[in-house]
mmCIF file of C-alpha atoms in Angstrom:
data_model
loop_
_atom_site.group_PDB
_atom_site.id
_atom_site.type_symbol
_atom_site.label_atom_id
_atom_site.label_comp_id
_atom_site.label_asym_id
_atom_site.label_seq_id
_atom_site.Cartn_x
_atom_site.Cartn_y
_atom_site.Cartn_z
ATOM 1 C CA MET A 1 10.247 -33.370 14.867
ATOM 2 C CA THR A 2 9.360 -30.700 17.366
ATOM 3 C CA ALA A 3 6.880 -27.843 16.771
ATOM 4 C CA ASN A 4 9.839 -25.318 16.686
ATOM 5 C CA GLU A 5 11.660 -27.379 14.070
ATOM 6 C CA ASP A 6 8.530 -27.576 11.934
ATOM 7 C CA GLN A 7 8.142 -23.776 12.325
ATOM 8 C CA GLU A 8 11.777 -23.126 11.277
ATOM 9 C CA MET A 9 11.459 -25.407 8.238
ATOM 10 C CA GLU A 10 8.189 -23.653 7.151
ATOM 11 C CA LEU A 11 9.675 -20.342 7.770
ATOM 12 C CA GLU A 12 12.707 -21.135 5.449
ATOM 13 C CA ALA A 13 10.376 -22.413 2.878
ATOM 14 C CA LEU A 14 8.141 -19.372 3.022
ATOM 15 C CA ARG A 15 11.174 -17.038 2.734
ATOM 16 C CA SER A 16 12.412 -18.839 -0.335
ATOM 17 C CA ILE A 17 9.029 -19.058 -1.997
ATOM 18 C CA TYR A 18 8.006 -15.507 -1.429
ATOM 19 C CA GLU A 19 11.413 -13.861 -1.804
ATOM 20 C CA GLY A 20 10.880 -10.587 -3.768
ATOM 21 C CA ASP A 21 7.091 -10.958 -3.632
ATOM 22 C CA ASP A 22 5.631 -7.698 -2.377
ATOM 23 C CA CYS A 23 2.443 -9.488 -1.374
ATOM 24 C CA PHE A 24 4.353 -11.301 1.504
ATOM 25 C CA LYS A 25 5.809 -9.510 4.517
ATOM 26 C CA GLU A 26 7.487 -11.268 7.401
ATOM 27 C CA LEU A 27 6.698 -9.194 10.527
ATOM 28 C CA SER A 28 8.579 -11.534 12.834
ATOM 29 C CA PRO A 29 9.709 -15.216 12.568
ATOM 30 C CA VAL A 30 6.239 -16.330 13.687
ATOM 31 C CA SER A 31 4.057 -13.480 12.235
ATOM 32 C CA PHE A 32 3.308 -12.709 8.672
ATOM 33 C CA GLN A 33 1.192 -10.540 6.354
ATOM 34 C CA PHE A 34 -0.042 -11.632 3.032
ATOM 35 C CA ARG A 35 -1.900 -9.435 0.579
ATOM 36 C CA ILE A 36 -4.519 -11.178 -1.611
ATOM 37 C CA GLY A 37 -4.934 -9.305 -4.924
ATOM 38 C CA ASP A 38 -3.169 -6.263 -6.266
ATOM 39 C CA LEU A 39 -2.921 -2.935 -4.463
ATOM 40 C CA ASP A 40 -5.256 -1.214 -6.942
ATOM 41 C CA ASP A 41 -7.835 -4.080 -6.757
ATOM 42 C CA SER A 42 -10.765 -2.997 -4.671
ATOM 43 C CA LYS A 43 -11.332 -6.609 -3.756
ATOM 44 C CA SER A 44 -7.823 -7.083 -2.177
ATOM 45 C CA PHE A 45 -7.428 -7.834 1.430
ATOM 46 C CA LEU A 46 -4.590 -8.356 3.790
ATOM 47 C CA LEU A 47 -4.293 -11.552 5.968
ATOM 48 C CA GLU A 48 -2.327 -11.324 9.178
ATOM 49 C CA VAL A 49 -1.160 -14.770 10.450
ATOM 50 C CA SER A 50 0.730 -15.651 13.583
ATOM 51 C CA TRP A 51 1.932 -18.907 14.907
ATOM 52 C CA PRO A 52 1.246 -20.055 18.478
ATOM 53 C CA GLU A 53 3.944 -21.887 20.246
ATOM 54 C CA SER A 54 2.433 -25.327 19.292
ATOM 55 C CA TYR A 55 1.852 -24.588 15.634
ATOM 56 C CA PRO A 56 1.347 -26.543 13.305
ATOM 57 C CA GLU A 57 -0.427 -28.894 15.746
ATOM 58 C CA THR A 58 -2.672 -25.985 16.677
ATOM 59 C CA ALA A 59 -4.272 -23.519 14.367
ATOM 60 C CA PRO A 60 -2.431 -20.313 13.497
ATOM 61 C CA HIS A 61 -4.112 -16.963 14.523
ATOM 62 C CA ILE A 62 -5.654 -15.292 11.417
ATOM 63 C CA SER A 63 -6.774 -11.733 11.515
ATOM 64 C CA LEU A 64 -8.163 -9.327 9.044
ATOM 65 C CA ASP A 65 -7.790 -6.309 11.401
ATOM 66 C CA ALA A 66 -5.096 -4.472 9.482
ATOM 67 C CA PHE A 67 -5.930 -0.954 8.458
ATOM 68 C CA PHE A 68 -5.662 -1.991 4.898
ATOM 69 C CA ASN A 69 -9.033 -4.009 5.353
ATOM 70 C CA ASN A 70 -10.893 -1.069 7.015
ATOM 71 C CA ARG A 71 -13.223 -0.892 3.962
ATOM 72 C CA ILE A 72 -14.400 -4.447 4.269
ATOM 73 C CA SER A 73 -17.582 -5.094 6.103
ATOM 74 C CA PRO A 74 -17.495 -7.205 9.340
ATOM 75 C CA GLU A 75 -19.743 -9.763 7.718
ATOM 76 C CA THR A 76 -17.445 -10.224 4.787
ATOM 77 C CA LYS A 77 -14.399 -10.402 7.161
ATOM 78 C CA GLN A 78 -16.248 -13.029 9.229
ATOM 79 C CA TYR A 79 -16.971 -14.988 6.040
ATOM 80 C CA ILE A 80 -13.389 -15.028 4.870
ATOM 81 C CA LEU A 81 -12.236 -16.046 8.292
ATOM 82 C CA SER A 82 -14.809 -18.932 8.496
ATOM 83 C CA LYS A 83 -13.661 -20.247 5.091
ATOM 84 C CA LEU A 84 -10.080 -19.989 6.028
ATOM 85 C CA SER A 85 -10.676 -21.749 9.321
ATOM 86 C CA GLU A 86 -12.201 -24.691 7.273
ATOM 87 C CA GLN A 87 -8.828 -24.833 5.369
ATOM 88 C CA VAL A 88 -6.899 -24.677 8.614
ATOM 89 C CA GLU A 89 -8.886 -27.587 9.964
ATOM 90 C CA ALA A 90 -8.226 -29.681 6.864
ATOM 91 C CA ASN A 91 -4.485 -28.979 7.231
ATOM 92 C CA LEU A 92 -3.933 -29.173 10.831
ATOM 93 C CA GLY A 93 -0.666 -30.969 11.854
ATOM 94 C CA THR A 94 1.120 -29.939 8.527
ATOM 95 C CA ALA A 95 2.841 -26.882 7.352
ATOM 96 C CA MET A 96 -0.043 -24.916 5.868
ATOM 97 C CA MET A 97 0.867 -21.312 5.265
ATOM 98 C CA TYR A 98 1.662 -21.696 1.570
ATOM 99 C CA THR A 99 -1.551 -23.771 1.146
ATOM 100 C CA LEU A 100 -3.683 -21.190 2.924
ATOM 101 C CA PHE A 101 -2.099 -18.204 0.979
ATOM 102 C CA GLU A 102 -2.551 -19.875 -2.389
ATOM 103 C CA TRP A 103 -6.076 -21.096 -1.546
ATOM 104 C CA ALA A 104 -7.079 -17.536 -0.590
ATOM 105 C CA LYS A 105 -5.488 -16.213 -3.817
ATOM 106 C CA GLU A 106 -7.392 -18.758 -5.893
ATOM 107 C CA ASN A 107 -10.718 -18.200 -4.066
ATOM 108 C CA GLN A 108 -10.487 -14.357 -3.821
ATOM 109 C CA GLU A 109 -13.579 -13.789 -5.962
ATOM 110 C CA THR A 110 -15.638 -16.166 -3.827
ATOM 111 C CA LEU A 111 -14.434 -14.810 -0.642
ATOM 112 C CA MET A 112 -15.189 -11.188 -1.702
ATOM 113 C CA GLU A 113 -18.485 -11.930 -3.547
ATOM 114 C CA ASN A 114 -20.530 -9.923 -0.953
ATOM 115 C CA TYR A 115 -17.982 -7.118 -0.829
ATOM 116 C CA GLN A 116 -19.816 -3.750 -0.385
ATOM 117 C CA PRO A 117 -17.356 -0.823 -0.143
ATOM 118 C CA VAL A 118 -20.068 1.915 0.190
ATOM 119 C CA THR A 119 -19.742 3.016 3.840
ATOM 120 C CA SER A 120 -16.064 3.342 4.185
ATOM 121 C CA ALA A 121 -15.592 4.881 0.644
ATOM 122 C CA VAL A 122 -17.602 7.825 1.890
ATOM 123 C CA THR A 123 -15.380 8.445 4.918
ATOM 124 C CA LEU A 124 -12.193 8.004 2.890
ATOM 125 C CA ILE A 125 -13.255 10.780 0.469
ATOM 126 C CA SER A 126 -14.154 13.131 3.336
ATOM 127 C CA ASN A 127 -10.816 12.523 5.000
ATOM 128 C CA SER A 128 -8.905 13.214 1.853
ATOM 129 C CA ASP A 129 -10.927 16.400 1.267
ATOM 130 C CA VAL A 130 -10.159 17.644 4.732
ATOM 131 C CA THR A 131 -6.497 16.833 4.274
ATOM 132 C CA ASN A 132 -6.239 18.603 0.907
ATOM 133 C CA ASN A 133 -7.974 21.750 2.222
ATOM 134 C CA SER A 134 -5.668 22.065 5.220
ATOM 135 C CA THR A 135 -2.626 21.730 3.204
ATOM 136 C CA SER A 136 -3.646 24.255 0.544
ATOM 137 C CA VAL A 137 -4.585 26.793 3.235
ATOM 138 C CA SER A 138 -1.135 26.548 4.893
ATOM 139 C CA LYS A 139 0.565 26.991 1.448
ATOM 140 C CA LYS A 140 -1.531 30.162 0.769
ATOM 141 C CA LYS A 141 -0.571 31.574 4.228
ATOM 142 C CA GLU A 142 3.170 31.002 3.501
ATOM 143 C CA LYS A 143 2.885 32.924 0.247
ATOM 144 C CA LYS A 144 0.976 35.859 1.669
ATOM 145 C CA GLU A 145 3.662 36.254 4.300
ATOM 146 C CA GLN A 146 6.577 36.322 1.809
ATOM 147 C CA LEU A 147 5.383 37.841 -1.533
ATOM 148 C CA THR A 148 4.374 41.387 -2.223
ATOM 149 C CA LYS A 149 1.435 42.117 -4.642
ATOM 150 C CA ALA A 150 3.813 42.958 -7.462
ATOM 151 C CA GLN A 151 5.516 39.626 -6.897
ATOM 152 C CA LYS A 152 2.180 37.798 -6.753
ATOM 153 C CA ARG A 153 1.118 39.398 -10.120
ATOM 154 C CA LYS A 154 4.388 38.311 -11.767
ATOM 155 C CA LEU A 155 3.949 34.825 -10.476
ATOM 156 C CA ILE A 156 0.276 34.633 -11.624
ATOM 157 C CA GLY A 157 1.383 36.010 -15.048
ATOM 158 C CA ARG A 158 3.866 33.087 -15.558
ATOM 159 C CA THR A 159 1.457 30.365 -14.909
ATOM 160 C CA ASP A 160 -0.815 28.499 -17.356
ATOM 161 C CA ASN A 161 -4.479 27.695 -16.810
ATOM 162 C CA LYS A 162 -3.746 24.901 -14.536
ATOM 163 C CA GLY A 163 -1.605 27.138 -12.208
ATOM 164 C CA GLU A 164 1.647 25.489 -13.336
ATOM 165 C CA LEU A 165 4.686 27.278 -14.601
ATOM 166 C CA PRO A 166 5.401 26.812 -18.364
ATOM 167 C CA ARG A 167 8.008 24.225 -19.377
ATOM 168 C CA GLY A 168 11.548 25.760 -19.050
ATOM 169 C CA TRP A 169 10.567 28.901 -16.916
ATOM 170 C CA ASN A 170 13.844 28.607 -15.014
ATOM 171 C CA TRP A 171 16.084 27.705 -17.849
ATOM 172 C CA VAL A 172 18.993 30.045 -18.533
ATOM 173 C CA ASP A 173 18.744 31.857 -21.883
ATOM 174 C CA VAL A 174 21.542 30.114 -23.704
ATOM 175 C CA ILE A 175 22.539 32.900 -25.969
ATOM 176 C CA LYS A 176 22.626 35.638 -23.415
ATOM 177 C CA HIS A 177 24.638 33.256 -21.143
ATOM 178 C CA LEU A 178 27.206 32.432 -23.876
ATOM 179 C CA SER A 179 27.520 36.148 -24.769
ATOM 180 C CA LYS A 180 28.358 37.040 -21.171
ATOM 181 C CA THR A 181 30.765 34.169 -20.665
ATOM 182 C CA GLY A 182 32.483 34.415 -23.950
ATOM 183 C CA GLY A 183 31.567 31.131 -25.501
ATOM 184 C CA LYS A 184 33.295 31.956 -28.847
ATOM 185 C CA ASP A 185 35.944 29.708 -30.241
ATOM 186 C CA GLU A 186 39.370 31.020 -29.656
ATOM 187 C CA ASP A 187 42.147 30.283 -32.183
#
């Protein structure tokens, strides 16, 4: 079999195995992403794998450069890549994507044991604070341009302590509506 035939067979196998699995994403016929761990798991990471022309006789390119992994330290990334490359060496010459992905899932705790999210977490919080402030400022500006003081007072009077309108504030008063539309039974 040629390298291309091996790749096509492995691609078909991956598609059938991971069909409907949101952890697996085919970027192209020779490039894939696989998330190890759940989205809400702080120790999850995203593997990006691409096949060179001569795969599986040569090792696939494995990367942790996805934005999803920006909270992982370079040391931890290097450790994960070194452990994965050991698995690649052991499986060279055979279809290894499934084996690699499953090995990474089984060894997630070991691979992420030195995980320290401290530095990135601080930047993420500050970024979200900046975003929230800018959106709330723009909303206030819009209201000032459109509402009079009397309209604002009415609006504030209708909201609860969380600033939300009470349930059903825009419902039509059924009795008034029926009295105006003549909702009586006609014999």
